[in-house]
Amino acid sequence: MCIENLRKSVKVPRRAAFALALLSGIISGAALAQDFTSMQMKGVELAPVKVDVDGAAKRLAKGVTFKTISNQDRDDFDTKAFAGYHAYLKSTYPNVTKTLKREVLGEPRPYSLLYTWEGTEPDADPVLFYAHMDVVPVPEESRDQWKQDPFAGVIADGYIWGRGVLDDKNQVQAILEAAEMKIKEGWRPRRTMYFVFGQDEEVGGAEGARFVAETLEKRGIKRFNFVMDESAPLMPGVFPGVSANTALIGIAQKGFISLELAIHGVGGHSMQPPLESNIGMLAKAITKLEAAQFPYRIHPAIREQFRYLGPEMDSSKQPMYAAVAFGKDGEITELEQQFINEMATTDVTRAMLHTTIAPTIFNAGIKDNVLPPSATAVVNFRPMPGDTPEVIIEHVKKAVGDDRISVRDISASTPATAVANPDSDAYRTLDKTIRQIWGNDLIVAPLLSIGGSDAKHFQARPFAPDTFTITALQLESQKEFAGFHGVNERILVEEYGKSIGFFYRIFDNINLN
């Protein structure tokens, strides 16, 4: 029995049919590879949207000038910048302001925005689009590397330049641009639509998105039909062996935890140093920790990812990708080990295989001839499912093997999320909309996101099982992608117009099912 016949005969989703086939012995060896066929959607017609691209670009460029920076020190928060950006959005999108209910939420600081667009069918499951208004700082030592001032809101050489234009004000304002267009046309959604714009995504979202998610849950929302947040943009050459343009839809993300390692001892004069200094002992601890990497394993989202990516890749490696796609937790097979070896060759794909360890801060000393009495370091981890803070702390203590080093959790740690279902109407709606705007000559596939986004605060609740992440923007190359948190952040004016078109189309599509 072929998989499609099996699926139709019992009326179960595609991946459930494969699981049933595996258990019943239908798929094995050569048959596994034989059924490893393309999952790409076919026959979607281009549906470009006429957008006031020049006007929209100028509005986004102006939005960049508001320095809505999220600093690690939460007391260093520019309330005037956020209030100014709020006022700017309110006046720039007057139809949205008149038509949608607008609330300012957050705890302890209320600077996140919640817009509610009431649908014509109140009983239909609502949808939610998320983006964040805050941006990362621009280090002073990098200022001379910028071709344009990062907060000037410059349009030059066909690009909109500035901090936040890529991450993530482009998505904030593309959503509002599309809504403004729809309202002018007299359009109303069938499903109630929520727009949530967070204030502190770059530092974990504890004040903004978390509070908004809790608020919506308390208001009695039982289930969202669809939640969308930012993640990877469309881009060619993301994975080894995939040169084609790809649109990767996040279906899960790793967790987040930061630990402080510290040692407190005796300081003194540098003219008579001890055999082991506090700095030396802490540096040795970090070196031991980096040598004690967490083991590699294949996340369920990776299996989904390569069920979609694998058939489009090197035909000689199809058995390996099929083994990953249809594999299950337990002992790593020979083909899966080959896959792990290949994925481990780049930083991006290696991070998808295990809980990562990243020392990010080291502090000690105030003067060149004084031995510091203490030293501290911060290590950031992005956990795989099951690697709880307790598991990670125990791993660190065992690796360091020095009771003089204390370890404590200093973050609002979050676990890895559940895996959204790519065999769902919500995923297919995203897939279809992407192809309506950017065409069929690209690969659309699920993604395990190695970074974090505020989607986790919604996906952690029962009301948002179908939470997906993607930045609806086409980048030309990895060079542009380096603008995320880097220098010369920029997007093409023309592509920003397509982003607006994407939201315009998806508003229609999510209200059809």
Coordinates of C-alpha atoms in Angstrom, one line a residue:
M1 CA 0.0 0.0 0.0
C2 CA 1.4 3.4 -0.9
I3 CA 1.5 6.2 1.7
E4 CA -1.2 8.3 0.0
N5 CA -3.6 5.3 -0.2
L6 CA -2.9 4.5 3.4
R7 CA -3.6 8.2 4.3
K8 CA -6.8 8.3 2.4
S9 CA -8.1 4.9 3.7
V10 CA -7.8 5.9 7.3
K11 CA -8.2 9.7 6.9
V12 CA -5.2 10.8 8.9
P13 CA -2.7 13.6 8.3
R14 CA 0.4 12.8 6.1
R15 CA 2.9 12.5 8.9
A16 CA 0.6 10.3 11.0
A17 CA 0.2 8.0 8.0
F18 CA 4.0 7.8 7.7
A19 CA 4.2 6.9 11.4
L20 CA 1.5 4.3 11.0
A21 CA 3.4 2.9 8.0
L22 CA 6.6 2.7 9.9
L23 CA 5.0 0.8 12.8
S24 CA 3.3 -1.6 10.4
G25 CA 6.5 -2.3 8.5
I26 CA 5.2 -0.8 5.2
I27 CA 8.2 1.5 5.0
S28 CA 11.7 0.0 5.3
G29 CA 15.0 0.2 3.5
A30 CA 14.5 0.8 -0.2
A31 CA 10.8 1.5 0.2
L32 CA 11.6 4.3 2.6
A33 CA 13.7 6.1 0.0
Q34 CA 11.1 5.3 -2.7
D35 CA 8.4 7.1 -0.8
F36 CA 10.6 10.1 -0.1
T37 CA 8.9 12.4 -2.6
S38 CA 8.6 16.2 -2.9
M39 CA 6.5 18.0 -0.5
Q40 CA 6.5 21.3 -2.4
M41 CA 3.2 23.0 -3.2
K42 CA 2.4 23.1 -6.9
G43 CA 0.3 25.3 -9.1
V44 CA 0.1 28.5 -7.0
E45 CA -0.3 31.5 -9.3
L46 CA 1.5 34.8 -8.7
A47 CA -0.7 37.4 -7.2
P48 CA 1.3 40.6 -6.9
V49 CA -0.2 43.5 -4.9
K50 CA 0.0 47.1 -6.0
V51 CA 1.6 49.0 -3.2
D52 CA 2.7 52.6 -2.7
V53 CA 6.3 51.4 -2.3
D54 CA 8.0 54.8 -2.2
G55 CA 5.6 56.2 0.4
A56 CA 5.8 53.0 2.5
A57 CA 9.6 53.1 2.3
K58 CA 9.6 56.7 3.6
R59 CA 7.3 55.8 6.4
L60 CA 9.5 52.9 7.5
A61 CA 12.6 55.1 7.2
K62 CA 11.0 57.6 9.6
G63 CA 10.1 54.7 12.0
V64 CA 13.8 53.8 12.2
T65 CA 14.7 57.3 13.6
F66 CA 12.9 56.4 16.9
K67 CA 15.7 54.8 19.1
T68 CA 13.6 52.1 20.6
I69 CA 16.6 50.3 22.0
S70 CA 16.5 47.3 24.4
N71 CA 19.5 47.4 26.7
Q72 CA 20.4 44.5 28.9
D73 CA 20.1 46.9 31.9
R74 CA 16.3 47.2 32.0
D75 CA 16.6 50.5 34.0
D76 CA 18.2 52.0 30.8
F77 CA 14.9 52.2 28.9
D78 CA 14.1 55.2 26.8
T79 CA 10.4 55.8 27.4
K80 CA 10.3 58.9 25.2
A81 CA 11.6 56.9 22.2
F82 CA 8.8 54.2 22.6
A83 CA 6.1 56.8 23.3
G84 CA 7.3 58.7 20.2
Y85 CA 7.1 55.6 18.0
H86 CA 3.7 54.8 19.3
A87 CA 2.4 58.3 18.5
Y88 CA 4.1 58.1 15.0
L89 CA 2.3 54.8 14.2
K90 CA -1.0 56.2 15.5
S91 CA -0.8 59.2 13.2
T92 CA 0.8 57.5 10.2
Y93 CA -1.9 54.8 9.9
P94 CA -5.1 56.7 10.6
N95 CA -7.5 54.1 9.3
V96 CA -6.0 51.5 11.5
T97 CA -6.2 53.9 14.5
K98 CA -9.9 54.6 13.8
T99 CA -11.0 51.0 13.0
L100 CA -9.0 48.8 15.3
K101 CA -9.1 48.8 19.1
R102 CA -5.7 49.8 20.4
E103 CA -4.2 49.0 23.8
V104 CA -0.9 49.7 25.4
L105 CA 0.2 46.8 27.6
G106 CA 3.2 45.4 29.5
E107 CA 4.5 44.8 33.0
P108 CA 6.1 46.6 34.8
R109 CA 6.4 49.1 31.9
P110 CA 3.4 49.2 29.5
Y111 CA 5.0 49.9 26.1
S112 CA 3.7 47.0 24.0
L113 CA 0.8 47.5 21.5
L114 CA -2.2 45.2 21.1
Y115 CA -4.5 45.9 18.2
T116 CA -7.8 44.1 17.8
W117 CA -9.6 43.9 14.5
E118 CA -13.1 42.5 15.2
G119 CA -14.1 39.8 12.7
T120 CA -17.6 39.3 11.2
E121 CA -17.8 35.8 12.7
P122 CA -17.0 36.1 16.4
D123 CA -17.1 32.3 16.9
A124 CA -14.4 31.7 14.3
D125 CA -10.9 31.0 15.8
P126 CA -8.9 34.3 15.8
V127 CA -5.5 34.9 14.3
L128 CA -2.5 36.8 15.6
F129 CA 0.4 38.5 13.9
Y130 CA 3.4 39.5 16.0
A131 CA 6.4 41.7 15.5
H132 CA 8.6 43.7 17.8
M133 CA 9.3 47.4 18.0
D134 CA 12.6 47.3 20.0
V135 CA 16.0 47.0 18.4
V136 CA 19.5 46.1 19.6
P137 CA 22.0 48.8 20.5
V138 CA 24.6 50.0 18.0
P139 CA 28.1 49.6 19.7
E140 CA 30.0 52.9 19.5
E141 CA 33.1 51.0 18.2
S142 CA 31.1 49.9 15.1
R143 CA 29.7 53.3 14.1
D144 CA 32.5 54.1 11.6
Q145 CA 31.7 50.8 9.8
W146 CA 28.2 52.0 8.9
K147 CA 27.7 53.4 5.4
Q148 CA 24.7 55.4 6.7
D149 CA 23.9 56.6 10.2
P150 CA 22.0 53.7 11.8
F151 CA 19.2 56.0 13.2
A152 CA 19.0 58.6 10.4
G153 CA 16.3 56.7 8.4
V154 CA 18.2 57.0 5.1
I155 CA 17.0 55.7 1.7
A156 CA 19.9 55.3 -0.7
D157 CA 21.1 53.0 -3.4
G158 CA 17.7 51.3 -3.6
Y159 CA 17.8 50.4 0.2
I160 CA 16.2 51.5 3.4
W161 CA 19.0 51.7 5.9
G162 CA 19.1 51.7 9.7
R163 CA 18.9 49.7 12.9
G164 CA 15.6 47.9 13.1
V165 CA 14.8 48.1 9.4
L166 CA 15.4 44.3 9.1
D167 CA 14.8 43.3 12.7
D168 CA 11.9 44.0 13.1
K169 CA 10.2 47.3 12.3
N170 CA 9.9 46.2 8.7
Q171 CA 7.3 43.6 9.9
V172 CA 5.6 46.0 12.3
Q173 CA 5.0 48.5 9.6
A174 CA 4.3 46.1 6.8
I175 CA 1.4 44.7 8.8
L176 CA 0.0 48.2 9.4
E177 CA 0.5 49.2 5.8
A178 CA -1.4 46.1 4.6
A179 CA -4.2 46.8 7.2
E180 CA -4.4 50.4 6.1
M181 CA -4.9 49.4 2.5
K182 CA -7.5 46.8 3.4
I183 CA -9.5 49.3 5.5
K184 CA -9.5 51.8 2.7
E185 CA -11.0 49.2 0.4
G186 CA -13.8 48.5 2.8
W187 CA -12.5 45.0 3.6
R188 CA -13.3 43.3 6.9
P189 CA -11.9 40.1 8.3
R190 CA -14.1 37.0 9.0
R191 CA -11.8 36.0 11.9
T192 CA -10.9 38.5 14.6
M193 CA -7.3 39.5 14.0
Y194 CA -4.8 40.6 16.6
F195 CA -1.6 42.6 15.9
V196 CA 0.9 42.5 18.8
F197 CA 4.0 44.7 18.8
G198 CA 6.4 43.9 21.6
Q199 CA 8.7 46.2 23.5
D200 CA 11.5 43.9 24.7
E201 CA 11.9 40.9 22.3
E202 CA 15.6 41.5 22.1
V203 CA 16.0 40.8 25.8
G204 CA 13.5 37.9 26.1
G205 CA 10.1 39.5 26.0
A206 CA 9.3 39.1 29.7
E207 CA 7.8 42.6 30.0
G208 CA 5.9 42.7 26.7
A209 CA 4.9 39.5 24.8
R210 CA 4.7 37.4 28.0
F211 CA 2.3 39.9 29.6
V212 CA 0.2 40.2 26.4
A213 CA 0.0 36.4 26.0
E214 CA -1.2 36.1 29.6
T215 CA -3.7 38.8 29.1
L216 CA -5.2 37.2 26.0
E217 CA -5.4 33.9 27.8
K218 CA -7.2 35.5 30.8
R219 CA -9.7 37.1 28.4
G220 CA -10.9 33.6 27.4
I221 CA -9.3 32.9 24.0
K222 CA -9.4 29.1 23.7
R223 CA -7.5 28.6 20.5
F224 CA -5.8 30.7 17.8
N225 CA -6.3 29.4 14.2
F226 CA -2.8 30.8 13.4
V227 CA 0.0 32.7 15.1
M228 CA 2.8 34.3 13.1
D229 CA 6.0 35.9 14.3
E230 CA 9.4 36.8 12.7
S231 CA 12.3 34.5 12.1
A232 CA 14.4 33.7 9.1
P233 CA 13.9 35.8 5.9
L234 CA 13.7 34.3 2.4
M235 CA 17.3 33.7 1.2
P236 CA 19.3 31.5 -1.1
G237 CA 22.1 29.2 0.1
V238 CA 21.1 28.9 3.7
F239 CA 21.9 25.1 4.1
P240 CA 24.8 23.2 2.8
G241 CA 23.7 21.5 -0.4
V242 CA 20.8 23.9 -1.0
S243 CA 21.7 26.7 -3.5
A244 CA 18.1 27.5 -4.3
N245 CA 16.1 30.3 -2.8
T246 CA 14.4 29.1 0.4
A247 CA 11.5 30.2 2.6
L248 CA 12.0 28.5 6.0
I249 CA 8.9 28.5 8.3
G250 CA 9.8 28.1 11.9
I251 CA 7.8 25.3 13.6
A252 CA 9.8 25.2 16.8
Q253 CA 12.6 27.0 18.6
K254 CA 15.2 26.1 21.1
G255 CA 15.1 27.4 24.6
F256 CA 17.1 30.1 26.4
I257 CA 19.1 30.2 29.6
S258 CA 22.0 32.3 30.8
L259 CA 24.1 31.2 33.8
E260 CA 26.6 33.3 35.8
L261 CA 29.8 31.5 36.8
A262 CA 31.6 33.3 39.6
I263 CA 34.5 33.0 41.9
H264 CA 35.1 35.1 45.0
G265 CA 38.4 34.9 46.8
V266 CA 41.3 37.0 48.0
G267 CA 42.6 39.9 45.9
G268 CA 45.9 41.8 46.5
H269 CA 48.9 43.3 44.9
S270 CA 50.0 42.1 41.5
M271 CA 53.6 42.0 42.6
Q272 CA 53.0 38.8 44.6
P273 CA 50.4 36.8 42.7
P274 CA 49.2 33.4 43.9
L275 CA 49.8 30.2 41.9
E276 CA 46.1 30.4 40.8
S277 CA 44.4 33.8 40.3
N278 CA 40.6 34.2 40.3
I279 CA 40.8 35.2 36.7
G280 CA 42.9 32.1 35.9
M281 CA 40.6 29.7 37.7
L282 CA 37.5 31.1 36.1
A283 CA 39.1 31.0 32.6
K284 CA 40.1 27.4 33.2
A285 CA 36.4 26.7 34.2
I286 CA 35.2 28.2 31.0
T287 CA 37.7 26.2 28.9
K288 CA 36.6 23.0 30.6
L289 CA 33.0 23.8 29.9
E290 CA 33.6 24.5 26.2
A291 CA 35.3 21.2 26.0
A292 CA 32.2 19.4 27.5
Q293 CA 29.7 20.0 24.7
F294 CA 26.2 18.5 24.9
P295 CA 25.7 15.4 22.7
Y296 CA 24.2 15.7 19.3
R297 CA 20.7 14.5 18.7
I298 CA 18.0 14.9 16.0
H299 CA 15.2 17.2 17.1
P300 CA 11.6 16.3 15.8
A301 CA 11.5 19.6 14.0
I302 CA 14.7 18.6 12.1
R303 CA 12.9 15.5 10.9
E304 CA 10.1 17.6 9.6
Q305 CA 12.6 20.0 8.1
F306 CA 14.3 17.4 6.0
R307 CA 11.1 15.7 5.0
Y308 CA 10.6 18.9 3.0
L309 CA 14.2 19.9 2.2
G310 CA 15.6 16.4 1.6
P311 CA 13.8 15.5 -1.7
E312 CA 15.0 18.8 -3.2
M313 CA 18.7 18.1 -2.4
D314 CA 21.5 15.9 -3.8
S315 CA 19.8 12.7 -5.1
S316 CA 22.8 10.6 -4.0
K317 CA 22.0 11.5 -0.4
Q318 CA 18.3 10.8 -0.5
P319 CA 18.6 7.6 1.6
M320 CA 20.3 9.6 4.3
Y321 CA 17.7 12.4 4.3
A322 CA 14.9 9.9 4.3
A323 CA 16.4 8.1 7.3
V324 CA 16.4 11.4 9.1
A325 CA 12.9 12.4 8.0
F326 CA 11.3 9.0 9.0
G327 CA 13.5 8.2 11.9
K328 CA 12.6 8.2 15.6
D329 CA 14.2 8.9 18.9
G330 CA 16.5 6.3 20.2
E331 CA 19.8 4.8 18.9
I332 CA 21.3 6.9 16.1
T333 CA 21.5 4.8 12.9
E334 CA 24.5 4.8 10.5
L335 CA 22.7 7.1 8.0
E336 CA 21.6 9.4 10.7
Q337 CA 25.2 9.6 12.0
Q338 CA 26.3 10.6 8.5
F339 CA 23.7 13.3 8.5
I340 CA 25.0 14.6 11.9
N341 CA 28.6 14.6 10.6
E342 CA 27.5 16.7 7.6
M343 CA 25.4 19.1 9.7
A344 CA 28.2 19.6 12.2
T345 CA 30.4 21.3 9.5
T346 CA 28.8 24.7 9.8
D347 CA 28.0 26.8 12.9
V348 CA 24.3 27.3 11.9
T349 CA 23.5 23.7 11.2
R350 CA 25.6 22.4 14.1
A351 CA 23.6 24.5 16.5
M352 CA 20.5 22.6 15.4
L353 CA 21.9 19.4 16.8
H354 CA 22.5 20.1 20.4
T355 CA 22.2 22.4 23.4
T356 CA 24.8 25.1 22.6
I357 CA 27.3 26.7 25.0
A358 CA 28.3 30.3 24.4
P359 CA 30.4 32.3 26.8
T360 CA 29.3 35.9 26.2
I361 CA 30.5 38.1 29.1
F362 CA 33.7 38.0 31.3
N363 CA 34.2 40.6 34.1
A364 CA 37.2 41.0 36.4
G365 CA 39.6 43.6 37.6
I366 CA 39.7 47.4 37.8
K367 CA 43.4 48.3 37.7
D368 CA 46.6 46.8 36.1
N369 CA 48.4 46.2 39.3
V370 CA 45.5 44.9 41.5
L371 CA 44.5 41.3 41.7
P372 CA 40.7 41.3 41.6
P373 CA 39.0 39.6 44.6
S374 CA 36.3 38.2 42.3
A375 CA 35.6 37.3 38.6
T376 CA 32.4 36.5 36.9
A377 CA 31.4 35.2 33.5
V378 CA 28.1 34.7 31.7
V379 CA 27.4 31.7 29.5
N380 CA 24.4 31.5 27.3
F381 CA 22.8 28.2 26.4
R382 CA 20.1 27.4 23.8
P383 CA 18.6 24.2 25.1
M384 CA 17.1 21.3 23.2
P385 CA 13.9 19.7 24.6
G386 CA 14.5 18.0 27.9
D387 CA 17.6 20.0 28.8
T388 CA 16.0 21.9 31.7
P389 CA 17.9 24.6 33.7
E390 CA 18.5 21.9 36.3
V391 CA 20.0 19.6 33.8
I392 CA 22.2 22.3 32.4
I393 CA 23.4 23.6 35.8
E394 CA 24.3 20.0 36.8
H395 CA 26.2 19.6 33.4
V396 CA 28.1 22.8 34.1
K397 CA 29.1 21.8 37.6
K398 CA 30.3 18.4 36.5
A399 CA 32.3 19.9 33.6
V400 CA 33.9 22.5 35.7
G401 CA 34.6 20.2 38.7
D402 CA 35.6 23.1 41.0
D403 CA 33.5 23.8 44.1
R404 CA 35.0 27.3 44.3
I405 CA 33.0 28.3 41.1
S406 CA 29.4 29.1 41.9
V407 CA 26.7 28.8 39.2
R408 CA 23.3 30.6 39.1
D409 CA 20.6 31.2 36.6
I410 CA 20.4 34.9 35.9
S411 CA 17.9 34.8 33.0
A412 CA 14.1 34.5 32.5
S413 CA 14.9 31.1 31.2
T414 CA 12.5 29.4 28.7
P415 CA 12.3 25.8 27.5
A416 CA 12.4 24.7 24.0
T417 CA 8.9 25.1 22.4
A418 CA 6.5 22.4 21.2
V419 CA 6.6 21.5 17.5
A420 CA 3.9 23.1 15.3
N421 CA 2.3 20.9 12.7
P422 CA 3.4 21.5 9.1
D423 CA 0.6 19.3 7.9
S424 CA -2.0 21.9 8.8
D425 CA -4.1 24.5 7.1
A426 CA -2.2 27.2 8.8
Y427 CA 1.2 26.1 7.4
R428 CA -0.3 25.6 4.0
T429 CA -1.7 29.1 4.1
L430 CA 1.7 30.5 4.7
D431 CA 3.2 28.3 2.0
K432 CA 0.6 29.5 -0.5
T433 CA 1.0 33.1 0.4
I434 CA 4.7 33.0 0.0
R435 CA 4.4 31.6 -3.5
Q436 CA 1.7 34.1 -4.5
I437 CA 4.3 36.9 -3.8
W438 CA 7.6 35.3 -4.6
G439 CA 6.7 32.6 -7.1
N440 CA 7.1 28.8 -7.2
D441 CA 10.8 28.8 -8.0
L442 CA 11.8 28.4 -4.4
I443 CA 11.8 25.7 -1.6
V444 CA 9.5 26.1 1.3
A445 CA 10.3 24.0 4.3
P446 CA 9.8 23.9 8.1
L447 CA 12.6 25.1 10.3
L448 CA 14.0 24.5 13.8
S449 CA 14.8 28.1 14.8
I450 CA 18.1 28.2 16.7
G451 CA 17.4 31.8 17.8
G452 CA 14.7 32.9 20.0
S453 CA 11.6 35.1 19.3
D454 CA 8.6 36.2 21.3
A455 CA 6.6 33.5 19.6
K456 CA 7.6 31.2 22.5
H457 CA 5.4 33.2 24.9
F458 CA 2.3 32.3 22.8
Q459 CA 3.4 28.8 21.8
A460 CA 3.9 27.9 25.5
R461 CA 0.2 28.2 26.0
P462 CA -2.5 25.7 24.9
F463 CA -4.3 28.3 22.8
A464 CA -1.5 28.6 20.1
P465 CA -0.4 25.1 18.9
D466 CA -0.1 26.4 15.3
T467 CA 2.6 29.0 15.9
F468 CA 4.9 29.7 12.9
T469 CA 7.8 32.1 12.4
I470 CA 9.2 33.7 9.3
T471 CA 10.3 37.1 8.3
A472 CA 8.3 37.9 5.1
L473 CA 11.2 39.6 3.3
Q474 CA 13.5 38.4 0.5
L475 CA 17.2 39.0 1.0
E476 CA 19.7 38.8 -1.9
S477 CA 22.5 37.1 0.0
Q478 CA 24.1 36.2 3.3
K479 CA 25.8 39.6 3.2
E480 CA 22.4 41.3 3.8
F481 CA 21.6 38.7 6.5
A482 CA 24.7 39.9 8.4
G483 CA 22.7 43.1 9.1
F484 CA 20.7 41.3 11.8
H485 CA 22.3 42.7 14.9
G486 CA 25.3 43.8 12.8
V487 CA 26.4 46.8 10.8
N488 CA 24.8 48.3 7.7
E489 CA 21.4 46.8 8.4
R490 CA 19.3 47.4 5.3
I491 CA 16.5 46.1 3.1
L492 CA 15.7 46.7 -0.6
V493 CA 12.8 49.2 -1.1
E494 CA 11.3 46.9 -3.8
E495 CA 11.4 43.9 -1.5
Y496 CA 9.7 45.8 1.4
G497 CA 6.9 46.4 -1.0
K498 CA 6.5 42.7 -1.5
S499 CA 6.5 42.2 2.3
I500 CA 3.5 44.5 2.5
G501 CA 1.9 42.5 -0.4
F502 CA 2.5 39.3 1.6
F503 CA 0.5 40.6 4.6
Y504 CA -2.2 41.9 2.3
R505 CA -2.6 38.5 0.7
I506 CA -2.4 36.5 3.9
F507 CA -5.1 38.5 5.5
D508 CA -7.4 37.2 2.7
N509 CA -6.1 33.6 2.8
I510 CA -6.4 33.1 6.6
N511 CA -10.0 34.3 6.4
L512 CA -10.9 31.8 3.7
N513 CA -10.5 28.6 5.7

